[in-house]
Every structure is written in C-alpha cells, then in structure tokens.
C-alpha cells in the first residue's frame, strides 16, 4: 500500500486541522478518564477469561452480573473517548449497540436467531457458531485447515429454523414442549404428544418468502465450482452437537439429495423434524439435562462418490492406554457402516510419528451402499464386483494417510476424536465429520489414579499458574525465538521463557504450552482458552529441567509436569474432560467471550482500524486506547496547545531537547519549575527510558556525515509524505507516575514510545513506533529492519512496512518492563542517525549484532 | 489424614459446584459425595460422618448456617467450609460463633479451596 493511502485512513489526520485548544488540564483529565474506563473494561474481560480456564468455580449469576458491569464500563469508555476527541468517534456508539445486542442475545439464549438463514461453510466465523450449530462449526474449522480435505458446502442456519417456527405458527407449541422438557417432573404422555405434533407440523412447514430462491442461488454456485454432477448430503448440525456432546446418530441425515431448492428444503425439514424424534429427546434428557432450548441447523455438502467409507477412532476405546487407533470401513457410502448394515474391515494402527498397521481383519463384502444413479438421487445397496469382495476396502498408503489425519485432528481439537471419512472414486481422502470420542472408564479406576501417578517422575509440582486447564503430552519443543515456531512438530509441548500471542500459529499443533514467566490473563492465555490448549504459565526453571525432544506430560489441572508419557492421565482426560464444558454456565461464558475478548484490530495501520472495523469489545477498547494516545500525541505536537506553563524542559547531560508535561506524579513535587534534572523524574517508565539514553556510549553527540544526495532528498520531501515532515514542535514526553507517552522528532525521523508500567503485569504495555529518516527509502528501510531485528531479539512482536516499524510488548512484570524500556532508550540513541550508514544489507546484521553485544561505539567508530 | 481416606461432602444448589468438585477432589483421591439439596445431604451425614463439609450459604429450605449448626451438633470433629457469593459481616460473625472452619467467596479458584481443605485436614476445630 502506498504510504499516502494509509495516512488517509489514519484517524489522527483530522486533528491536524486547526482547532481551538481546550485547557490542557481538562484534556488530560479526560484522557485519564479514557484510560481508567478502558482499563476497567479490560480488567473485567481478563477476569472473565480467567474464569474460563477451568481453574475457577463460578455460577450463572456471576456471568450475568459481570456482563452488566462490562457493558457499563464499555459505555463509560466510549463516552470518555468522545468527550476527549469532541465526538470524533461518535460512530463507536452505533458499532457498540449491535455488539451489545449480540451479547445480550447470548444471555437470553437467543443467539441462534440473529443472522442470515444461509451461510457458506467457508465463511463461517466463530461468531456464527450458535447459528450454524456444532457440526458445521467444526467442519468450517476443518475447511480452513490445510491438512485435511472437507467437501464444500453451505449451512441452512438455525435462523431459518426459528423463522419457520414463527411463520407457520409453531412457536407456541415449541415453547410448551421446551417448558415440559425442562420440568423436573416430566409428564411423559404430554411430552410425547407435543413432540409428535411438532414433528408433523415441521415436516409440512412452508418456507419464508424468497428463501427457495436464495437456496437455488447457493446450489447453482456450488454446482459451478465443478466436479462430478452435484448431489447433496444434508446433515443435522444442532447447537451443541459435536462441540460438547456427540449426539452420534441422534438426528436425521438425507443423502444423495438432488440439487433442486425444493428437494433440499424438504430434506432440511426432515432433519429439522428429527430434533423432536423420540430417540433424540431421550438422549437430550440423559446426557444434557440442563441444556435449555435447542434449535437445529443443517449442513449441506457436496456428496463425494465414494470408493470406501468408514470411521476412525484416534484412541482405541477398548484400550484407551494402548497408543493404538482403530479403523472400520466398507466399500461405498459410510451410512451403511455407522448403521451396521454391512460387514466391515477392521484395522488397528500404532499411534506414533510413523503409524503402522498392527492388526487387520478383512470382511467378505458382497454389498455396498452406492448412488442409484438417477436424477432423483438416493442411495441403494448394490452388488460388489467379484474381485473386490475379499479385498481390503483401503490400501496401505490411504490407511496411513488416514491415521496421520486422525492424529492431527486429535491435536487440533485437543481430545480423542471419532472421525467419519470417505475416499472418493479418485482416491482422495475426505473428512466428513470429526467429533469428540467418548470413552468410559470405571469409577474404580478413576479412584486409583492418584496411586498410579506416584510411579512417575515429577519435573514440577504445584508449580506455576493455570492459564487453561487440561492434560497434554508430547515431546518438549523449546521455543527461543519466534522463528523456531516454523519447525514446531505436530503434538509437541511448547516450552518457552515467556508467553507470546504469536504462539497462536502453532496452537493447533501443540498438545500443551508451558512458560517460565507470564500470567493467566495475557493474550496468549486468552488464545489458549479459545483453542483449549492446556497451558501452565510461570513455571520456574522449566527450561533447565526439560530437554528438547524429551517426552513429558503436562497436567494443567493439578499443576504438575511429569517426565514421560503418563498414559493413566491421558486416559483420565479422555474419559472426564467433557463434564466441565457441558455445564451451561461454561458454555454461556465461552460464547460471550467469543464476542468480547478476541482482538482482531491489532494494527493501527490497517484500513480496518476504524470504529466500523471493530468486531469485539476488545477491538473497541483497543481502538479507543490508540485513538486517545494519538490524540495526546497530536496535542503534544501542536505548539499552540502547549502553553509554556505546562511543558517543562529537562536538564540532561545529552542534547535530547525533551519537554516534559506532567499529568500526575511524574516529576518530584520539589523539582525546579524549569530545567528539571534526571534525579527529579519520578515516572517509572520515563525514568527507565532516560536511563537507557544516558547509558555510556549509547548516545552520540557528533552529527553523522550526510551526503549531498541525502540532503537533497530530505529537502525534496514534502511534509505530506511522511509524518516526520512535521517537526516544528519539540520532543514531548507526557508523563505520570506510571505512564509515558514520548514523542520524538530527531532530525527527520519520528518515534513514539507509549508505555504503562507499574506493579500489575497485566496493565503493562510498551508501544513503539518508528518512522522516516532523511535519506533515501532503501537506507531508511534498512534502519527499520535493524530496529525490527533488535526489538525481535527482545521479544517484541514487530511489524515493518518500508521505513515504518511498529513493535509491541506487554504483560511483563515491572522489573522486566524497566529493563526493556532501558534497552529502548539505548536503541533510540544508537539508531538516531544510523540510516546514513545503512549503505548495504550487511550493515543491518553488523549493527544489530553490535547492539546486542552492547558495542554501542560502532556508530561513532564508523 | 491423607487424601485417600478423607470423606468430603459438598452441598450447593447450583449443580456445577458439586460436579466440578467431584471431578477435582475425586482425581486426587478423596471420597466425595455431592448434593444439590441440603436435606438429602444432612440425611447422608447421619448415615456416616464426613471429615469435611463444604456448603453453600444461600439455599432453599435448610440454608448454609443451619447446615453448619446441625453438622456441628452431630459431629463436632467435622470441619465445615462455607462458600458463598454474598457474605455480610453479620453472617460471617454468626458462622464464626457456630464454629465454621473457613469462608470462601464465589467465584474462587479451585486451588484456593484445595488449600483450605488441606489446612482443615491438618488442624482440628475452627481456624484461628
């Protein structure tokens, strides 16, 4: 993107226009109000996220009360930013109204009604999950997973289910039915009557106006994607199905449905009516008694003309501790397998890096379920050709490919999986469904668990804090820099010094995460909870205790780490972990957090960085924070707004020309009015930066030799070209005891450091932005690369774009914050004029190396 | 007292409390029974005494204070831990007088409850 383009999207441009200045003290108090409200909301979000780790006991009252508190805090924050910016963020109000409505819909359990009636599987986002149901949600995740193939398709969402109920006058009966089901003393006769009436009415229900046309459009697009003649598999996707409960075989599926809207709609009604089937209701009452009302969506996918189909269990349910997987399969479509209509081949495979077939029993297969072949669709049992009757339904390479997929899916979903697969006539393996595999273990064995565990060596006990509960085992993989993530193996345990939200790249492959420092409220912890990766943070010395590649088992429930693979614990996990997620308060909190805590709006340079781009509460808060900071930065740059009385010069041994504006506790009360010495600076983060700038050798007084070309270039650069074009102001530090917003213009480059630092690690952050320079873009970009390289080495997450560097870090304990800010101070001095010396790409590596070795003199020596 | 023979009873009208605690304490070897109805819980206690009772404060019918009183009357050796979302200073004082071992505010970390229970196993009567 051209630099000018992204400047256009940048909110602070507006503040460049002249405007009457409000009294600074007022602006600062408004700014602090924004920070306070923002922090309060973030704290509530962090608190809710922590509850989801499984480490806490909470109830529905907690969820409801906390959501109300959060909404109030959000409104305060939005009000505060509009006061500060004089209503430049007015659209935030509207943006938030719809977010709030979505969260309230979850609280009142209406979140399966709001949204489109049709959605492409590939376009399903987490916010659509209640609408598309569990099975479709899982399939959409798999569709985006490059390691497996899923047939394309779309979802008829639960929105349609509700529309159909309302339109056909079925709602009152539905409500009565759910009411009857919820009572502790169920009247069986009444319930049975209600469910039969509902089934009948649903089967003959009329579609809403325009729906069939829309459906026909979806079917055309699906047919246009190519492939064999289109037929559809229309399968149920109920709200909780496949997420927390298997519902295996409880609902209806229609296969080989012809691609006409009317036929697909009829198939959908069959699926919807099965919600009221006697079988499904029995299951609900048994497994899911406190579930509340349910709705149903249907997943419509292209039928794969099948050579063979079947099931793979990623764990042998008969011997959960055996490290074996089980495959059953038959020729043709898989429905015949799951319904036990045909004899099946049986394979047992070892479950390790290179799975092997350890046992097989091949059935005599005279029949297979195959397409009838007509335009009307449908499947029928057909005779198997002579040569295939005694042969295995799968050959070894496909079987091994299937085994690898199962291992991957188990790591991906973090529990043993029950997977439906099919192999097309072209030999391509497809995954049709993946759901949690339920394994039962006798209560007696569970009781003996603690005794069995005594035989294993403990690497750590009662150590660290739980960011996400769970149990995971695998080879330890030590991550020292983010580059190591590229090598991260499937199923490994990630071990790192500190946490990073960048780990999200490998979370689907990780069986657990352990860090030496970190807190359960970090972004990484939030992501672990979202993806259910067992995670312990703050485990002392873990890096020293575990060798790379060594097999370990992490129990992020009892905060223990064992050497080796603790089969008993993994079995325990497979047989119990679902209980927790079944609880209604958990499911509700998790849904709410999906709307609230995810951060999409990370990069202020992206076009979406505007109110309309906010998708979650967290995005709104991020936008508000950034906007407030930029507002102050702009104010700091505007001389008219900075009366001499507020900005006070610092008296430093280096010529940095910094003016400080104290908004509370940043400067000692007995300091002189002007020419403030370093010793009088009380601001924790500012002091740390200054300390770094004053570090011997880090600051270079002598000006670099600027070539004629460089000079010409800087003169030709118009002010609109770069932010560094405007440097009529001073270097301004807006400080308080715990905050600094430092805005530097050295020569032709522009540098912002925004940091908050006190004794609560969660609040701490550093934001660093560097842009521009006097020389040509190549040299400036090299300096940007240099800065990025150095910051990455200090665990910042860094983005560069030409000569622009944006780096962030946070959630660090105060001493580490101060150390990092000190390094930034040295870096400012070190790179101040370096772009002139960035004559070739090798210079980047040379200077980075020198800086990291503490050889700051290299700049002056050159 | 060790985990493997410690008898723990939990009574809370929110089913999730019993479910979770059963999971957590069952895993580490406690003998645990859970109830959502305080009358049923008290009936179970008359059958065979428990070492530790964890009870919610606000419940329909017999509330947590009443559970505390009856447990202490039945078996003074049993340590009672009250978990609650709302503890006014008055109830806290009352519970203290009745010999509660500890109060824990909901929501709490399971580890906090674990620590309180371990302390209860080590010491006798009410906490100082």
mmCIF file of N, CA and C in Angstrom, chain A residues 51 54-59 61-62 290 447 449-450 465 469 555 557-559 569 572 576 579-580 583 585-586, chain B residues 4 14-17 19-21 23-24 26-31 56 86 106-112 114-115:
data_model
loop_
_atom_site.group_PDB
_atom_site.id
_atom_site.type_symbol
_atom_site.label_atom_id
_atom_site.label_comp_id
_atom_site.label_asym_id
_atom_site.label_seq_id
_atom_site.Cartn_x
_atom_site.Cartn_y
_atom_site.Cartn_z
ATOM 1 N N UNK A 51 -11.754 -17.025 34.317
ATOM 2 C CA UNK A 51 -12.753 -17.965 34.852
ATOM 3 C C UNK A 51 -12.928 -19.149 33.915
ATOM 4 N N UNK A 54 -10.998 -22.969 33.686
ATOM 5 C CA UNK A 54 -11.335 -24.211 34.370
ATOM 6 C C UNK A 54 -10.817 -24.211 35.792
ATOM 7 N N UNK A 55 -10.035 -23.206 36.143
ATOM 8 C CA UNK A 55 -9.437 -23.131 37.465
ATOM 9 C C UNK A 55 -10.415 -22.587 38.498
ATOM 10 N N UNK A 56 -11.531 -22.049 38.038
ATOM 11 C CA UNK A 56 -12.440 -21.359 38.946
ATOM 12 C C UNK A 56 -13.782 -22.050 39.050
ATOM 13 N N UNK A 57 -14.447 -21.777 40.127
ATOM 14 C CA UNK A 57 -15.818 -22.216 40.270
ATOM 15 C C UNK A 57 -16.697 -20.975 40.207
ATOM 16 N N UNK A 58 -17.604 -20.923 39.273
ATOM 17 C CA UNK A 58 -18.498 -19.766 39.194
ATOM 18 C C UNK A 58 -19.874 -20.240 38.767
ATOM 19 N N UNK A 59 -20.856 -19.361 38.883
ATOM 20 C CA UNK A 59 -22.211 -19.750 38.514
ATOM 21 C C UNK A 59 -22.808 -18.755 37.519
ATOM 22 N N UNK A 61 -25.098 -16.589 37.919
ATOM 23 C CA UNK A 61 -25.232 -15.239 38.490
ATOM 24 C C UNK A 61 -23.976 -14.430 38.240
ATOM 25 N N UNK A 62 -22.834 -15.099 38.356
ATOM 26 C CA UNK A 62 -21.574 -14.409 38.088
ATOM 27 C C UNK A 62 -21.535 -13.917 36.641
ATOM 28 N N UNK A 290 -29.595 -30.117 31.680
ATOM 29 C CA UNK A 290 -29.800 -28.692 31.977
ATOM 30 C C UNK A 290 -29.559 -27.851 30.741
ATOM 31 N N UNK A 447 -10.651 -43.778 40.721
ATOM 32 C CA UNK A 447 -10.308 -43.572 42.112
ATOM 33 C C UNK A 447 -8.851 -43.922 42.383
ATOM 34 N N UNK A 449 -6.413 -43.392 40.433
ATOM 35 C CA UNK A 449 -5.499 -42.594 39.621
ATOM 36 C C UNK A 449 -4.334 -42.041 40.435
ATOM 37 N N UNK A 450 -4.668 -41.448 41.612
ATOM 38 C CA UNK A 450 -3.606 -40.779 42.362
ATOM 39 C C UNK A 450 -2.510 -41.764 42.772
ATOM 40 N N UNK A 465 0.968 -21.172 37.217
ATOM 41 C CA UNK A 465 -0.472 -20.940 37.292
ATOM 42 C C UNK A 465 -1.158 -21.485 36.047
ATOM 43 N N UNK A 469 -7.006 -25.121 31.690
ATOM 44 C CA UNK A 469 -6.939 -26.468 32.241
ATOM 45 C C UNK A 469 -6.887 -27.505 31.148
ATOM 46 N N UNK A 555 0.040 -31.709 33.349
ATOM 47 C CA UNK A 555 -1.271 -31.759 33.982
ATOM 48 C C UNK A 555 -1.610 -30.333 34.417
ATOM 49 N N UNK A 557 -4.135 -29.128 35.507
ATOM 50 C CA UNK A 557 -5.240 -29.089 36.459
ATOM 51 C C UNK A 557 -4.629 -29.045 37.846
ATOM 52 N N UNK A 558 -3.769 -30.036 38.091
ATOM 53 C CA UNK A 558 -3.100 -30.079 39.390
ATOM 54 C C UNK A 558 -1.718 -29.444 39.354
ATOM 55 N N UNK A 559 -1.408 -28.732 38.277
ATOM 56 C CA UNK A 559 -0.159 -28.009 38.123
ATOM 57 C C UNK A 559 1.052 -28.910 38.347
ATOM 58 N N UNK A 569 -3.064 -40.604 32.991
ATOM 59 C CA UNK A 569 -3.631 -39.253 32.985
ATOM 60 C C UNK A 569 -4.358 -38.967 31.677
ATOM 61 N N UNK A 572 -7.541 -40.686 31.736
ATOM 62 C CA UNK A 572 -8.429 -39.945 32.630
ATOM 63 C C UNK A 572 -9.026 -38.753 31.886
ATOM 64 N N UNK A 576 -13.030 -37.900 31.148
ATOM 65 C CA UNK A 576 -13.716 -36.939 32.015
ATOM 66 C C UNK A 576 -13.772 -35.515 31.508
ATOM 67 N N UNK A 579 -17.049 -33.263 31.038
ATOM 68 C CA UNK A 579 -18.012 -32.869 32.064
ATOM 69 C C UNK A 579 -18.054 -31.365 32.254
ATOM 70 N N UNK A 580 -16.859 -30.801 32.341
ATOM 71 C CA UNK A 580 -16.751 -29.391 32.646
ATOM 72 C C UNK A 580 -17.412 -28.534 31.580
ATOM 73 N N UNK A 583 -21.317 -27.874 31.353
ATOM 74 C CA UNK A 583 -22.069 -27.018 32.263
ATOM 75 C C UNK A 583 -22.564 -25.785 31.522
ATOM 76 N N UNK A 585 -23.188 -22.801 32.452
ATOM 77 C CA UNK A 585 -22.504 -21.527 32.720
ATOM 78 C C UNK A 585 -21.207 -21.418 31.930
ATOM 79 N N UNK A 586 -20.570 -22.574 31.724
ATOM 80 C CA UNK A 586 -19.332 -22.560 30.952
ATOM 81 C C UNK A 586 -19.584 -22.248 29.497
ATOM 82 N N UNK B 4 -6.609 -40.088 50.542
ATOM 83 C CA UNK B 4 -7.282 -41.304 50.102
ATOM 84 C C UNK B 4 -8.350 -41.814 51.069
ATOM 85 N N UNK B 14 -26.452 -25.085 43.130
ATOM 86 C CA UNK B 14 -26.013 -24.982 41.730
ATOM 87 C C UNK B 14 -25.289 -26.285 41.382
ATOM 88 N N UNK B 15 -25.830 -27.064 40.426
ATOM 89 C CA UNK B 15 -25.237 -28.387 40.165
ATOM 90 C C UNK B 15 -23.761 -28.333 39.771
ATOM 91 N N UNK B 16 -23.348 -27.228 39.139
ATOM 92 C CA UNK B 16 -21.970 -27.179 38.654
ATOM 93 C C UNK B 16 -20.960 -27.296 39.797
ATOM 94 N N UNK B 17 -21.336 -26.787 40.971
ATOM 95 C CA UNK B 17 -20.395 -26.788 42.093
ATOM 96 C C UNK B 17 -20.044 -28.229 42.473
ATOM 97 N N UNK B 19 -20.520 -30.929 40.716
ATOM 98 C CA UNK B 19 -19.923 -31.634 39.588
ATOM 99 C C UNK B 19 -18.422 -31.368 39.499
ATOM 100 N N UNK B 20 -18.099 -30.075 39.590
ATOM 101 C CA UNK B 20 -16.697 -29.693 39.473
ATOM 102 C C UNK B 20 -15.875 -30.252 40.625
ATOM 103 N N UNK B 21 -16.403 -30.096 41.845
ATOM 104 C CA UNK B 21 -15.624 -30.511 42.994
ATOM 105 C C UNK B 21 -15.439 -32.025 43.007
ATOM 106 N N UNK B 23 -15.084 -33.815 40.402
ATOM 107 C CA UNK B 23 -14.013 -34.061 39.438
ATOM 108 C C UNK B 23 -12.642 -33.809 40.069
ATOM 109 N N UNK B 24 -12.544 -32.622 40.679
ATOM 110 C CA UNK B 24 -11.248 -32.178 41.185
ATOM 111 C C UNK B 24 -10.776 -33.041 42.354
ATOM 112 N N UNK B 26 -12.090 -35.972 43.420
ATOM 113 C CA UNK B 26 -12.064 -37.394 43.087
ATOM 114 C C UNK B 26 -10.735 -37.756 42.448
ATOM 115 N N UNK B 27 -10.239 -36.867 41.589
ATOM 116 C CA UNK B 27 -8.993 -37.129 40.875
ATOM 117 C C UNK B 27 -7.826 -37.311 41.838
ATOM 118 N N UNK B 28 -7.825 -36.526 42.931
ATOM 119 C CA UNK B 28 -6.680 -36.634 43.839
ATOM 120 C C UNK B 28 -6.964 -37.580 45.005
ATOM 121 N N UNK B 29 -8.044 -38.350 44.903
ATOM 122 C CA UNK B 29 -8.187 -39.474 45.812
ATOM 123 C C UNK B 29 -9.143 -39.310 46.973
ATOM 124 N N UNK B 30 -9.875 -38.184 47.058
ATOM 125 C CA UNK B 30 -10.848 -38.033 48.144
ATOM 126 C C UNK B 30 -12.053 -38.947 47.912
ATOM 127 N N UNK B 31 -12.710 -39.314 49.008
ATOM 128 C CA UNK B 31 -14.021 -39.952 48.880
ATOM 129 C C UNK B 31 -15.016 -38.798 48.955
ATOM 130 N N UNK B 56 -22.852 -24.392 50.494
ATOM 131 C CA UNK B 56 -23.242 -23.069 50.006
ATOM 132 C C UNK B 56 -23.953 -22.361 51.148
ATOM 133 N N UNK B 86 -22.411 -14.087 48.579
ATOM 134 C CA UNK B 86 -22.717 -12.915 49.405
ATOM 135 C C UNK B 86 -22.532 -13.235 50.886
ATOM 136 N N UNK B 106 -17.395 -16.826 46.373
ATOM 137 C CA UNK B 106 -17.510 -17.256 44.971
ATOM 138 C C UNK B 106 -17.413 -16.043 44.065
ATOM 139 N N UNK B 107 -16.869 -16.105 42.860
ATOM 140 C CA UNK B 107 -16.136 -17.267 42.359
ATOM 141 C C UNK B 107 -14.740 -17.378 42.990
ATOM 142 N N UNK B 108 -14.293 -18.597 43.192
ATOM 143 C CA UNK B 108 -12.955 -18.791 43.758
ATOM 144 C C UNK B 108 -12.170 -19.755 42.891
ATOM 145 N N UNK B 109 -10.852 -19.734 43.085
ATOM 146 C CA UNK B 109 -10.007 -20.676 42.364
ATOM 147 C C UNK B 109 -10.070 -22.016 43.065
ATOM 148 N N UNK B 110 -10.146 -23.086 42.288
ATOM 149 C CA UNK B 110 -10.239 -24.410 42.894
ATOM 150 C C UNK B 110 -9.049 -24.669 43.802
ATOM 151 N N UNK B 111 -7.929 -24.110 43.417
ATOM 152 C CA UNK B 111 -6.731 -24.288 44.213
ATOM 153 C C UNK B 111 -6.882 -23.673 45.608
ATOM 154 N N UNK B 112 -7.599 -22.535 45.668
ATOM 155 C CA UNK B 112 -7.821 -21.902 46.975
ATOM 156 C C UNK B 112 -8.601 -22.843 47.875
ATOM 157 N N UNK B 114 -8.777 -26.039 47.597
ATOM 158 C CA UNK B 114 -7.904 -27.176 47.906
ATOM 159 C C UNK B 114 -7.031 -26.850 49.116
ATOM 160 N N UNK B 115 -6.440 -25.650 49.101
ATOM 161 C CA UNK B 115 -5.555 -25.257 50.204
ATOM 162 C C UNK B 115 -6.329 -25.215 51.524
#
